[in-house]
Structure formats: C-alpha cells, structure tokens
Amino acid sequence: MNIVILGGPGSGKGTICEKLVGDFDYRLICAGDLLRNEKSSGSKLGNQIAEIIDAGNLVPDKIITTLMFHEFQKPIKLGKSYLIDGYPRTEKQAISLDGMINVPIVLWLEVSDETTIKRNLKRGLVSGRPDDANEEIIRQRLENYKKSSLPIKKYYEKQIVEIDGEGTPEEVYKRVIDTLFEDVKELKDIADIL
C-alpha cells in the first residue's frame, strides 16, 4: 500500500519515514532530498532551486513534479510500495501524483508553530542547511506551508489521517503504527466483488 506522509517543515516526516522503511521495506521517495540533490549538483536547474529554497519559498509545481516523475520511472521490486515524503505540497501536485500512482492513505503530521521552529533550528545545527538555521526563513517556510496545506487537506479528505506529531520520535511513530493498523481496511474478499 502506497503512503504519502505530509506535515510542516520539521514535523518529523523524515524520522517517521526512516522507521517505516526500516520496519516495512518501503521504497522511499523524499521530495526534499530530490530537491537538495539537484540543488547541490550545480546544474542550471539546481541553481534555480537553490535560489528558491534558500529564500524559504516553495519550488514551482512543474519542477518538483518532473523530479518525482523521474523517480517513478526507476524500477521497483514487485510487491514493494512507495512511501512519499513531502509531496504533494499543492493541489496541482496532488492531481499529478494521482496520475502517477495510487494513494490510498495520507498521513498528516500536526505540530505547533513553536515545535516547528524549535525542531528546525535544532536540525540546522547539524544539517548545514541554510533554510534550517535562520528563524526568519523557517517562519516564511511555515507560512508558505500553511497557505498551501488547506487545499491539499480538502483534496485528500477521504484518504487523510491526522497524527499528533508532538512528542518524541518513538511516541509519534507508535501513533502512526497504531493508526495505520486501525484505520487501514483490508482489501475486499474476491467473493464480495464477484
């Protein structure tokens, strides 16, 4: 079962994805990593992405969707599912994603603004990412996220499951696992279909 995991910057998406991949062998596609890899490549597109990200702004739909599309073109082991971290961020991206893969569930990590800022600044001490080390940029990223998140929530209203992202990584992961196994319904029996 493919899963999309969304939430604000520093909501814990990466940590939860790491644990899900370790426990369930998902094929992880992290939109942020795709952008950072392209940014550090020194390509023309990478330089364009750098200017956008370093100012705390969201990358245009076309750029990130193209990077995601190329990832879905790579071979995947039969029976393996995708875990998508940080994409889609806009309704247009969500529509594009639906054209690429089936998305039965969207996990939405909810955290307070204070937690978001604190986590990003802490991450900035070790990540070396300029967008994590500057509180003003973090606040800008948070505002951009809030503006774009409402249409996404509406678009995915039937698939979305909100998770309290406050607390330790272990506490949040337990909530994710409990929710996945409680809310995800088994596939219909073939007798129900015929």
Coordinates of N, CA, C and O in Angstrom, one line a residue:
M1 N 0.8 -1.2 0.0 CA 0.0 0.0 0.0 C 0.9 1.2 0.0 O 1.7 1.4 0.9
N2 N 0.7 2.1 -1.0 CA 1.4 3.4 -1.0 C 0.9 4.3 0.0 O -0.3 4.4 0.3
I3 N 1.9 5.0 0.6 CA 1.5 6.0 1.7 C 2.2 7.3 1.4 O 3.4 7.4 1.0
V4 N 1.5 8.4 1.5 CA 2.0 9.8 1.4 C 2.1 10.3 2.9 O 1.1 10.2 3.6
I5 N 3.2 10.9 3.3 CA 3.3 11.5 4.6 C 3.6 13.0 4.4 O 4.5 13.4 3.7
L6 N 2.7 13.8 5.0 CA 2.8 15.2 4.9 C 2.8 15.9 6.3 O 2.4 15.3 7.3
G7 N 3.2 17.1 6.3 CA 3.3 17.9 7.5 C 4.2 19.1 7.3 O 5.0 19.1 6.3
G8 N 4.2 20.0 8.2 CA 5.1 21.2 8.0 C 6.5 20.9 8.1 O 6.9 19.8 8.4
P9 N 7.4 21.9 7.8 CA 8.8 21.7 7.9 C 9.2 21.4 9.4 O 8.8 22.1 10.3
G10 N 9.9 20.3 9.6 CA 10.3 19.9 11.0 C 9.2 19.1 11.7 O 9.3 19.0 12.9
S11 N 8.2 18.7 11.0 CA 7.1 17.9 11.7 C 7.4 16.5 12.0 O 6.7 15.8 12.7
G12 N 8.6 16.0 11.5 CA 9.0 14.7 11.8 C 8.8 13.7 10.7 O 9.0 12.5 10.9
K13 N 8.5 14.2 9.5 CA 8.3 13.3 8.3 C 9.4 12.4 8.1 O 9.3 11.2 7.9
G14 N 10.6 13.0 8.0 CA 11.8 12.2 7.7 C 12.1 11.1 8.7 O 12.4 9.9 8.3
T15 N 11.9 11.4 10.0 CA 12.2 10.4 11.0 C 11.2 9.3 10.9 O 11.6 8.1 11.0
I16 N 9.9 9.6 10.8 CA 8.9 8.6 10.7 C 9.1 7.7 9.4 O 9.0 6.5 9.5
C17 N 9.5 8.4 8.3 CA 9.7 7.6 7.1 C 10.9 6.6 7.3 O 10.8 5.5 6.8
E18 N 11.9 7.1 7.9 CA 13.1 6.2 8.2 C 12.6 5.0 8.9 O 13.1 3.8 8.6
K19 N 11.8 5.1 9.9 CA 11.3 4.0 10.7 C 10.4 3.1 9.9 O 10.5 1.9 10.0
L20 N 9.5 3.7 9.1 CA 8.6 2.9 8.3 C 9.4 2.0 7.3 O 9.1 0.9 7.0
V21 N 10.4 2.7 6.7 CA 11.3 2.0 5.7 C 12.0 0.8 6.4 O 12.1 -0.3 5.8
G22 N 12.5 1.1 7.6 CA 13.2 0.0 8.3 C 12.4 -1.1 8.7 O 12.8 -2.3 8.6
D23 N 11.1 -0.8 9.1 CA 10.2 -1.9 9.5 C 9.4 -2.6 8.4 O 9.0 -3.7 8.6
F24 N 9.1 -1.8 7.3 CA 8.3 -2.4 6.3 C 8.8 -2.4 4.9 O 8.1 -2.7 4.0
D25 N 10.1 -2.0 4.7 CA 10.8 -2.1 3.5 C 10.1 -1.3 2.3 O 10.0 -1.9 1.2
Y26 N 9.7 -0.1 2.6 CA 9.1 0.7 1.6 C 10.2 1.2 0.6 O 11.3 1.3 1.0
R27 N 9.8 1.7 -0.6 CA 10.6 2.4 -1.5 C 10.4 3.9 -1.2 O 9.3 4.4 -1.6
L28 N 11.3 4.5 -0.5 CA 11.1 5.9 0.0 C 11.5 6.9 -1.1 O 12.5 6.8 -1.8
I29 N 10.6 7.9 -1.4 CA 10.9 9.0 -2.3 C 10.7 10.2 -1.4 O 9.5 10.5 -1.1
C30 N 11.7 11.0 -1.2 CA 11.7 12.2 -0.4 C 11.9 13.4 -1.3 O 12.9 13.6 -1.9
A31 N 10.8 14.2 -1.4 CA 10.8 15.3 -2.3 C 11.9 16.3 -1.9 O 12.7 16.8 -2.8
G32 N 12.1 16.5 -0.6 CA 13.2 17.4 -0.1 C 14.6 16.9 -0.6 O 15.4 17.7 -1.0
D33 N 14.8 15.6 -0.5 CA 16.1 15.1 -0.9 C 16.3 15.2 -2.4 O 17.4 15.6 -2.8
L34 N 15.3 15.0 -3.1 CA 15.4 15.2 -4.6 C 15.8 16.6 -4.9 O 16.7 16.9 -5.7
L35 N 15.1 17.6 -4.3 CA 15.5 19.0 -4.5 C 16.9 19.3 -4.0 O 17.6 20.0 -4.7
R36 N 17.3 18.8 -2.8 CA 18.6 19.1 -2.3 C 19.7 18.5 -3.2 O 20.7 19.1 -3.4
N37 N 19.4 17.3 -3.7 CA 20.4 16.6 -4.6 C 20.6 17.4 -5.9 O 21.7 17.6 -6.3
E38 N 19.5 17.9 -6.4 CA 19.5 18.6 -7.7 C 20.2 20.0 -7.4 O 21.1 20.5 -8.2
K39 N 19.9 20.6 -6.2 CA 20.5 21.9 -5.8 C 22.0 21.7 -5.8 O 22.7 22.6 -6.2
S40 N 22.5 20.7 -5.1 CA 23.9 20.5 -4.9 C 24.7 20.0 -6.2 O 25.9 20.0 -6.2
S41 N 23.9 19.7 -7.2 CA 24.5 19.1 -8.5 C 25.2 20.2 -9.2 O 26.1 19.9 -10.1
G42 N 24.9 21.5 -9.0 CA 25.5 22.6 -9.7 C 24.9 22.8 -11.1 O 25.4 23.7 -11.8
S43 N 23.8 22.1 -11.4 CA 23.2 22.2 -12.7 C 22.4 23.6 -12.7 O 22.2 24.2 -11.7
K44 N 22.0 24.0 -13.9 CA 21.2 25.2 -14.1 C 19.9 25.1 -13.3 O 19.6 26.0 -12.6
L45 N 19.3 23.9 -13.4 CA 18.1 23.7 -12.6 C 18.4 23.7 -11.1 O 17.6 24.3 -10.3
G46 N 19.5 23.1 -10.7 CA 19.9 23.1 -9.3 C 20.1 24.5 -8.8 O 19.8 24.8 -7.6
N47 N 20.8 25.4 -9.6 CA 21.0 26.8 -9.1 C 19.6 27.5 -9.0 O 19.5 28.3 -8.0
Q48 N 18.7 27.2 -9.9 CA 17.4 27.9 -9.8 C 16.7 27.4 -8.5 O 16.1 28.2 -7.8
I49 N 16.8 26.1 -8.2 CA 16.2 25.5 -7.0 C 16.8 26.2 -5.7 O 16.1 26.5 -4.8
A50 N 18.1 26.3 -5.8 CA 18.9 26.9 -4.6 C 18.3 28.3 -4.3 O 18.1 28.6 -3.1
E51 N 18.1 29.1 -5.3 CA 17.6 30.5 -5.0 C 16.2 30.4 -4.4 O 16.0 31.2 -3.4
I52 N 15.4 29.5 -4.8 CA 14.0 29.4 -4.3 C 14.0 28.9 -2.9 O 13.4 29.5 -2.0
I53 N 14.7 27.8 -2.6 CA 14.7 27.2 -1.3 C 15.4 28.1 -0.3 O 14.9 28.2 0.8
D54 N 16.5 28.7 -0.6 CA 17.3 29.5 0.3 C 16.5 30.7 0.7 O 16.8 31.3 1.8
A55 N 15.5 31.1 -0.1 CA 14.7 32.3 0.3 C 13.5 31.8 1.1 O 12.7 32.6 1.5
G56 N 13.4 30.5 1.3 CA 12.2 29.9 2.1 C 11.0 29.7 1.3 O 9.9 29.6 1.9
N57 N 11.1 29.7 0.0 CA 9.9 29.6 -0.8 C 9.7 28.2 -1.4 O 10.7 27.4 -1.3
L58 N 8.5 27.9 -1.8 CA 8.2 26.6 -2.4 C 8.6 26.5 -3.8 O 8.4 27.5 -4.6
V59 N 9.2 25.4 -4.2 CA 9.6 25.2 -5.6 C 8.4 25.0 -6.5 O 7.4 24.4 -6.1
P60 N 8.3 25.6 -7.7 CA 7.2 25.5 -8.5 C 6.8 24.1 -8.8 O 7.6 23.2 -8.9
D61 N 5.4 23.9 -9.0 CA 4.9 22.5 -9.2 C 5.6 21.8 -10.3 O 6.0 20.6 -10.1
K62 N 5.8 22.4 -11.5 CA 6.4 21.7 -12.6 C 7.8 21.1 -12.3 O 8.1 20.0 -12.7
I63 N 8.6 21.9 -11.5 CA 10.0 21.4 -11.2 C 9.9 20.1 -10.4 O 10.5 19.1 -10.7
I64 N 9.2 20.2 -9.2 CA 9.2 19.1 -8.3 C 8.4 17.9 -8.9 O 8.8 16.7 -8.7
T65 N 7.4 18.1 -9.7 CA 6.6 17.0 -10.3 C 7.5 16.3 -11.3 O 7.4 15.1 -11.4
T66 N 8.3 17.0 -12.0 CA 9.2 16.4 -13.0 C 10.2 15.5 -12.3 O 10.5 14.4 -12.7
L67 N 10.8 16.0 -11.2 CA 11.7 15.2 -10.4 C 11.1 13.9 -9.9 O 11.6 12.8 -9.9
M68 N 9.8 14.1 -9.4 CA 9.1 12.9 -8.9 C 8.8 11.9 -10.0 O 9.0 10.7 -9.8
F69 N 8.4 12.4 -11.1 CA 8.0 11.6 -12.3 C 9.3 10.7 -12.6 O 9.1 9.5 -12.9
H70 N 10.4 11.3 -12.7 CA 11.7 10.6 -13.0 C 11.9 9.5 -12.0 O 12.4 8.4 -12.3
E71 N 11.6 9.7 -10.7 CA 11.8 8.7 -9.7 C 10.9 7.5 -9.9 O 11.2 6.4 -9.7
F72 N 9.6 7.8 -10.3 CA 8.6 6.7 -10.5 C 9.0 5.9 -11.8 O 8.5 4.8 -11.9
Q73 N 9.9 6.4 -12.6 CA 10.3 5.7 -13.8 C 11.3 4.6 -13.5 O 11.6 3.7 -14.3
K74 N 12.0 4.7 -12.3 CA 13.0 3.8 -11.9 C 12.4 2.5 -11.5 O 11.2 2.4 -11.0
P75 N 13.0 1.3 -11.8 CA 12.5 0.0 -11.4 C 12.2 -0.1 -9.9 O 13.0 0.4 -9.1
I76 N 11.2 -0.8 -9.6 CA 10.8 -1.1 -8.2 C 10.6 -2.6 -8.1 O 10.0 -3.2 -9.0
K77 N 11.0 -3.2 -7.0 CA 10.8 -4.7 -6.8 C 9.3 -5.0 -6.7 O 8.5 -4.2 -6.2
L78 N 8.9 -6.1 -7.3 CA 7.5 -6.5 -7.4 C 6.9 -6.6 -6.0 O 7.6 -7.2 -5.1
G79 N 5.8 -6.0 -5.7 CA 5.1 -6.1 -4.4 C 5.6 -5.1 -3.4 O 5.0 -5.0 -2.3
K80 N 6.5 -4.3 -3.8 CA 7.0 -3.2 -2.9 C 6.2 -1.9 -3.2 O 5.7 -1.7 -4.3
S81 N 5.9 -1.2 -2.1 CA 5.1 0.0 -2.2 C 5.9 1.3 -1.9 O 7.1 1.2 -1.4
Y82 N 5.4 2.4 -2.4 CA 6.1 3.7 -2.2 C 5.7 4.3 -0.9 O 4.5 4.3 -0.5
L83 N 6.6 5.0 -0.3 CA 6.4 5.9 0.8 C 6.9 7.3 0.3 O 8.1 7.4 0.0
I84 N 6.0 8.2 0.2 CA 6.3 9.5 -0.3 C 6.4 10.6 0.8 O 5.4 10.8 1.5
D85 N 7.5 11.2 0.9 CA 7.8 12.2 2.0 C 7.8 13.6 1.4 O 8.6 13.9 0.5
G86 N 6.8 14.4 1.8 CA 6.9 15.9 1.4 C 6.3 16.2 0.1 O 6.6 17.3 -0.4
Y87 N 5.6 15.3 -0.6 CA 5.0 15.6 -1.9 C 3.7 14.9 -1.9 O 3.6 13.7 -1.4
P88 N 2.6 15.5 -2.3 CA 2.5 16.8 -2.9 C 2.3 17.9 -1.9 O 2.0 17.7 -0.8
R89 N 2.7 19.2 -2.3 CA 2.5 20.3 -1.5 C 1.4 21.3 -2.0 O 1.1 22.2 -1.3
T90 N 0.9 21.0 -3.2 CA -0.2 21.8 -3.7 C -1.2 20.9 -4.3 O -0.9 19.7 -4.6
E91 N -2.4 21.4 -4.6 CA -3.5 20.6 -5.1 C -3.1 20.1 -6.5 O -3.3 19.0 -6.9
K92 N -2.4 21.0 -7.3 CA -2.0 20.6 -8.6 C -1.0 19.4 -8.6 O -1.1 18.5 -9.4
Q93 N -0.1 19.4 -7.6 CA 0.8 18.3 -7.4 C 0.1 17.1 -7.0 O 0.4 16.0 -7.5
A94 N -0.9 17.2 -6.2 CA -1.7 16.0 -5.8 C -2.4 15.4 -7.0 O -2.4 14.1 -7.1
I95 N -2.9 16.2 -7.9 CA -3.6 15.7 -9.1 C -2.5 15.0 -10.0 O -2.8 13.9 -10.5
S96 N -1.4 15.6 -10.1 CA -0.3 14.9 -10.8 C 0.1 13.6 -10.2 O 0.3 12.6 -10.9
L97 N 0.2 13.5 -8.9 CA 0.6 12.3 -8.2 C -0.4 11.2 -8.5 O -0.1 10.1 -8.7
D98 N -1.7 11.6 -8.4 CA -2.7 10.6 -8.7 C -2.6 10.0 -10.1 O -3.1 8.9 -10.3
G99 N -2.1 10.8 -11.0 CA -1.8 10.3 -12.3 C -0.6 9.3 -12.4 O -0.5 8.6 -13.4
M100 N 0.2 9.3 -11.4 CA 1.4 8.5 -11.4 C 1.3 7.2 -10.6 O 1.7 6.2 -11.0
I101 N 0.7 7.3 -9.4 CA 0.5 6.2 -8.5 C -0.9 6.3 -7.8 O -1.5 7.3 -7.7
N102 N -1.3 5.1 -7.2 CA -2.5 5.1 -6.4 C -2.1 5.5 -5.0 O -1.1 5.0 -4.4
V103 N -2.9 6.4 -4.4 CA -2.6 6.9 -3.0 C -3.8 6.6 -2.1 O -4.7 7.4 -2.0
P104 N -3.8 5.4 -1.4 CA -4.9 5.1 -0.6 C -4.9 5.8 0.8 O -6.0 5.9 1.4
I105 N -3.8 6.2 1.3 CA -3.7 6.8 2.6 C -2.7 8.0 2.6 O -1.6 7.9 2.1
V106 N -3.1 9.1 3.3 CA -2.2 10.2 3.5 C -2.1 10.5 5.0 O -3.1 10.7 5.7
L107 N -0.9 10.3 5.5 CA -0.7 10.6 7.0 C -0.3 12.1 7.1 O 0.7 12.5 6.4
W108 N -0.9 12.8 8.0 CA -0.7 14.3 8.1 C -0.2 14.5 9.5 O -0.9 14.3 10.5
L109 N 1.1 14.9 9.7 CA 1.7 15.1 11.0 C 1.4 16.6 11.4 O 1.8 17.5 10.7
E110 N 0.7 16.7 12.5 CA 0.3 18.0 13.0 C 1.3 18.4 14.2 O 1.4 17.7 15.2
V111 N 2.0 19.6 14.1 CA 2.8 20.1 15.2 C 2.6 21.6 15.3 O 2.2 22.2 14.3
S112 N 2.8 22.1 16.5 CA 2.6 23.6 16.7 C 3.7 24.4 16.0 O 4.8 23.8 15.6
D113 N 3.5 25.7 15.8 CA 4.5 26.6 15.2 C 5.8 26.6 16.1 O 6.9 26.5 15.5
E114 N 5.6 26.6 17.4 CA 6.7 26.6 18.3 C 7.6 25.4 18.1 O 8.8 25.5 18.1
T115 N 7.0 24.2 18.0 CA 7.7 23.0 17.8 C 8.4 23.0 16.5 O 9.6 22.6 16.4
T116 N 7.7 23.5 15.5 CA 8.3 23.5 14.1 C 9.6 24.4 14.1 O 10.6 23.9 13.6
I117 N 9.5 25.6 14.7 CA 10.7 26.5 14.8 C 11.8 25.8 15.6 O 13.0 25.8 15.1
K118 N 11.5 25.3 16.7 CA 12.5 24.7 17.6 C 13.2 23.5 16.9 O 14.4 23.4 16.9
R119 N 12.4 22.6 16.3 CA 13.0 21.5 15.6 C 13.9 21.9 14.4 O 14.9 21.3 14.2
N120 N 13.4 22.8 13.7 CA 14.2 23.3 12.5 C 15.5 23.9 12.9 O 16.6 23.6 12.3
L121 N 15.5 24.8 14.0 CA 16.7 25.4 14.4 C 17.7 24.3 15.0 O 18.9 24.4 14.7
K122 N 17.2 23.3 15.7 CA 18.0 22.3 16.2 C 18.6 21.5 15.1 O 19.8 21.1 15.1
R123 N 17.8 21.2 14.0 CA 18.3 20.4 12.9 C 19.3 21.2 12.1 O 20.3 20.7 11.6
G124 N 19.1 22.6 12.1 CA 20.1 23.4 11.4 C 21.5 23.4 12.0 O 22.5 23.7 11.3
L125 N 21.6 23.1 13.3 CA 22.9 23.0 13.9 C 23.8 21.9 13.4 O 25.0 21.9 13.4
V126 N 23.1 20.8 12.9 CA 23.8 19.7 12.3 C 23.7 19.5 10.8 O 24.6 18.9 10.2
S127 N 22.6 20.0 10.2 CA 22.4 19.7 8.8 C 23.2 20.6 7.9 O 23.5 20.2 6.8
G128 N 23.6 21.8 8.4 CA 24.3 22.7 7.5 C 23.4 23.4 6.4 O 23.9 24.1 5.6
R129 N 22.1 23.1 6.5 CA 21.2 23.7 5.6 C 20.8 25.1 6.0 O 20.3 25.3 7.1
P130 N 21.0 26.1 5.1 CA 20.7 27.5 5.4 C 19.2 27.7 5.7 O 18.9 28.6 6.5
D131 N 18.3 26.9 5.1 CA 16.9 27.1 5.4 C 16.5 26.6 6.7 O 15.4 26.8 7.2
D132 N 17.4 25.8 7.5 CA 17.1 25.4 8.8 C 17.7 26.2 9.9 O 17.4 26.1 11.1
A133 N 18.7 27.0 9.5 CA 19.5 27.8 10.5 C 19.0 29.2 10.8 O 19.4 29.9 11.7
N134 N 18.0 29.7 10.0 CA 17.6 31.0 10.1 C 16.1 31.1 10.4 O 15.2 30.6 9.7
E135 N 15.8 31.6 11.6 CA 14.4 31.6 12.1 C 13.4 32.3 11.2 O 12.3 31.9 11.0
E136 N 13.9 33.4 10.6 CA 13.0 34.2 9.6 C 12.6 33.3 8.4 O 11.5 33.3 8.0
I137 N 13.6 32.6 7.9 CA 13.3 31.7 6.8 C 12.4 30.6 7.2 O 11.5 30.2 6.4
I138 N 12.6 30.0 8.4 CA 11.7 29.0 8.9 C 10.3 29.5 9.0 O 9.4 28.8 8.6
R139 N 10.1 30.7 9.5 CA 8.8 31.3 9.6 C 8.2 31.4 8.2 O 7.0 31.2 8.0
Q140 N 9.0 31.9 7.3 CA 8.5 32.0 5.9 C 8.1 30.7 5.3 O 7.0 30.6 4.7
R141 N 8.9 29.6 5.5 CA 8.5 28.3 5.1 C 7.2 27.8 5.7 O 6.4 27.2 5.1
L142 N 7.1 28.1 7.0 CA 5.9 27.7 7.7 C 4.6 28.4 7.2 O 3.6 27.8 7.0
E143 N 4.7 29.7 6.9 CA 3.6 30.4 6.3 C 3.3 29.9 4.9 O 2.1 29.7 4.6
N144 N 4.3 29.6 4.1 CA 4.0 29.0 2.8 C 3.3 27.7 2.9 O 2.4 27.4 2.1
Y145 N 3.8 26.9 3.9 CA 3.2 25.6 4.1 C 1.7 25.7 4.5 O 0.8 25.0 4.0
K146 N 1.4 26.6 5.4 CA 0.0 26.8 5.8 C -0.9 27.2 4.7 O -2.0 26.7 4.6
K147 N -0.4 28.1 3.8 CA -1.2 28.6 2.7 C -1.5 27.4 1.7 O -2.6 27.4 1.2
S148 N -0.5 26.6 1.5 CA -0.7 25.5 0.5 C -1.4 24.3 1.1 O -1.9 23.5 0.4
S149 N -1.4 24.2 2.4 CA -1.9 22.9 3.0 C -3.4 22.8 3.0 O -3.9 21.6 2.9
L150 N -4.2 23.9 3.1 CA -5.6 23.7 3.2 C -6.2 23.1 1.9 O -7.0 22.2 2.0
P151 N -5.8 23.5 0.7 CA -6.4 22.8 -0.5 C -6.0 21.3 -0.5 O -6.7 20.5 -1.0
I152 N -4.8 21.0 0.0 CA -4.3 19.6 0.0 C -5.2 18.8 0.9 O -5.6 17.7 0.6
K153 N -5.5 19.3 2.1 CA -6.4 18.6 3.0 C -7.7 18.4 2.4 O -8.3 17.3 2.6
K154 N -8.3 19.4 1.7 CA -9.6 19.2 1.1 C -9.5 18.2 0.0 O -10.4 17.3 -0.1
Y155 N -8.5 18.2 -0.8 CA -8.3 17.3 -1.9 C -8.3 15.8 -1.4 O -8.9 14.9 -2.0
Y156 N -7.5 15.6 -0.3 CA -7.3 14.3 0.2 C -8.3 13.9 1.4 O -8.0 13.0 2.2
E157 N -9.4 14.6 1.5 CA -10.2 14.5 2.7 C -10.7 13.0 3.0 O -10.8 12.7 4.1
K158 N -10.8 12.2 1.9 CA -11.2 10.8 2.2 C -10.0 9.9 2.5 O -10.2 8.8 3.1
Q159 N -8.8 10.3 2.2 CA -7.6 9.5 2.4 C -6.8 9.9 3.7 O -6.0 9.2 4.2
I160 N -7.1 11.1 4.1 CA -6.2 11.8 5.1 C -6.5 11.3 6.5 O -7.6 11.0 6.9
V161 N -5.4 11.0 7.3 CA -5.4 10.7 8.7 C -4.5 11.6 9.4 O -3.3 11.6 9.1
E162 N -5.0 12.4 10.3 CA -4.1 13.3 11.1 C -3.5 12.6 12.3 O -4.2 11.9 13.0
I163 N -2.2 12.9 12.4 CA -1.5 12.3 13.5 C -0.9 13.4 14.4 O -0.3 14.4 13.8
D164 N -1.0 13.3 15.7 CA -0.3 14.3 16.6 C 1.2 14.1 16.5 O 1.7 13.0 16.9
G165 N 1.9 15.1 16.0 CA 3.3 15.0 15.8 C 4.2 15.5 16.9 O 5.4 15.6 16.8
E166 N 3.5 15.9 18.0 CA 4.2 16.4 19.2 C 4.8 15.2 20.0 O 4.2 14.1 20.0
G167 N 5.9 15.4 20.7 CA 6.5 14.3 21.5 C 7.7 13.8 20.9 O 8.3 14.3 19.9
T168 N 8.2 12.7 21.5 CA 9.4 12.0 21.0 C 9.1 11.3 19.7 O 8.0 10.9 19.4
P169 N 10.2 11.0 18.9 CA 10.0 10.2 17.7 C 9.3 8.9 17.9 O 8.5 8.4 17.2
E170 N 9.7 8.2 19.1 CA 9.1 6.9 19.4 C 7.6 7.1 19.7 O 6.8 6.2 19.2
E171 N 7.2 8.1 20.4 CA 5.7 8.3 20.7 C 5.0 8.6 19.4 O 3.9 8.0 19.2
V172 N 5.5 9.4 18.5 CA 4.8 9.7 17.3 C 4.8 8.5 16.4 O 3.7 8.2 15.8
Y173 N 5.8 7.7 16.3 CA 5.8 6.5 15.5 C 4.8 5.5 16.0 O 4.1 4.9 15.2
K174 N 4.7 5.4 17.3 CA 3.7 4.5 17.8 C 2.3 4.9 17.4 O 1.4 4.1 17.0
R175 N 2.0 6.2 17.4 CA 0.7 6.7 16.9 C 0.5 6.4 15.5 O -0.6 6.0 15.1
V176 N 1.6 6.6 14.7 CA 1.5 6.3 13.2 C 1.1 4.8 13.0 O 0.2 4.4 12.3
I177 N 1.9 3.9 13.7 CA 1.6 2.4 13.5 C 0.2 2.1 14.0 O -0.5 1.3 13.3
D178 N -0.1 2.6 15.2 CA -1.5 2.3 15.7 C -2.6 2.7 14.7 O -3.5 2.0 14.5
T179 N -2.4 3.9 14.2 CA -3.3 4.5 13.2 C -3.4 3.7 11.9 O -4.5 3.4 11.4
L180 N -2.2 3.3 11.4 CA -2.2 2.5 10.2 C -2.9 1.2 10.3 O -3.7 0.8 9.5
F181 N -2.7 0.5 11.4 CA -3.3 -0.8 11.6 C -4.7 -0.7 12.0 O -5.5 -1.7 11.9
E182 N -5.1 0.4 12.6 CA -6.5 0.6 13.0 C -7.4 1.1 11.8 O -8.5 0.7 11.6
D183 N -6.8 2.1 11.0 CA -7.6 2.8 10.0 C -7.6 2.1 8.6 O -8.5 2.3 7.8
V184 N -6.5 1.4 8.3 CA -6.4 0.8 7.0 C -7.3 -0.4 6.9 O -7.1 -1.3 7.7
K185 N -8.2 -0.5 6.0 CA -9.1 -1.6 5.9 C -8.4 -2.6 5.0 O -7.7 -2.3 4.1
E186 N -8.8 -3.9 5.3 CA -8.3 -5.0 4.4 C -8.9 -4.9 3.0 O -10.0 -4.4 2.9
L187 N -8.2 -5.4 2.0 CA -8.8 -5.4 0.7 C -10.0 -6.3 0.7 O -10.1 -7.3 1.5
K188 N -11.0 -6.0 -0.1 CA -12.2 -6.8 -0.2 C -11.9 -8.2 -0.6 O -11.0 -8.5 -1.4
D189 N -12.7 -9.2 -0.1 CA -12.5 -10.5 -0.5 C -13.1 -10.7 -1.9 O -14.0 -9.9 -2.3
I190 N -12.5 -11.5 -2.7 CA -12.9 -11.7 -4.1 C -14.4 -12.0 -4.2 O -15.1 -11.6 -5.1
A191 N -14.9 -12.7 -3.2 CA -16.4 -13.1 -3.2 C -17.3 -11.9 -3.1 O -18.4 -11.8 -3.6
D192 N -16.7 -10.8 -2.4 CA -17.5 -9.5 -2.3 C -17.6 -8.8 -3.6 O -18.5 -8.0 -3.9
I193 N -16.6 -9.0 -4.5 CA -16.6 -8.3 -5.8 C -17.4 -9.1 -6.9 O -18.1 -8.4 -7.6
L194 N -17.3 -10.4 -6.9 CA -18.0 -11.2 -7.9 C -19.5 -11.3 -7.6 O -20.0 -11.2 -6.6

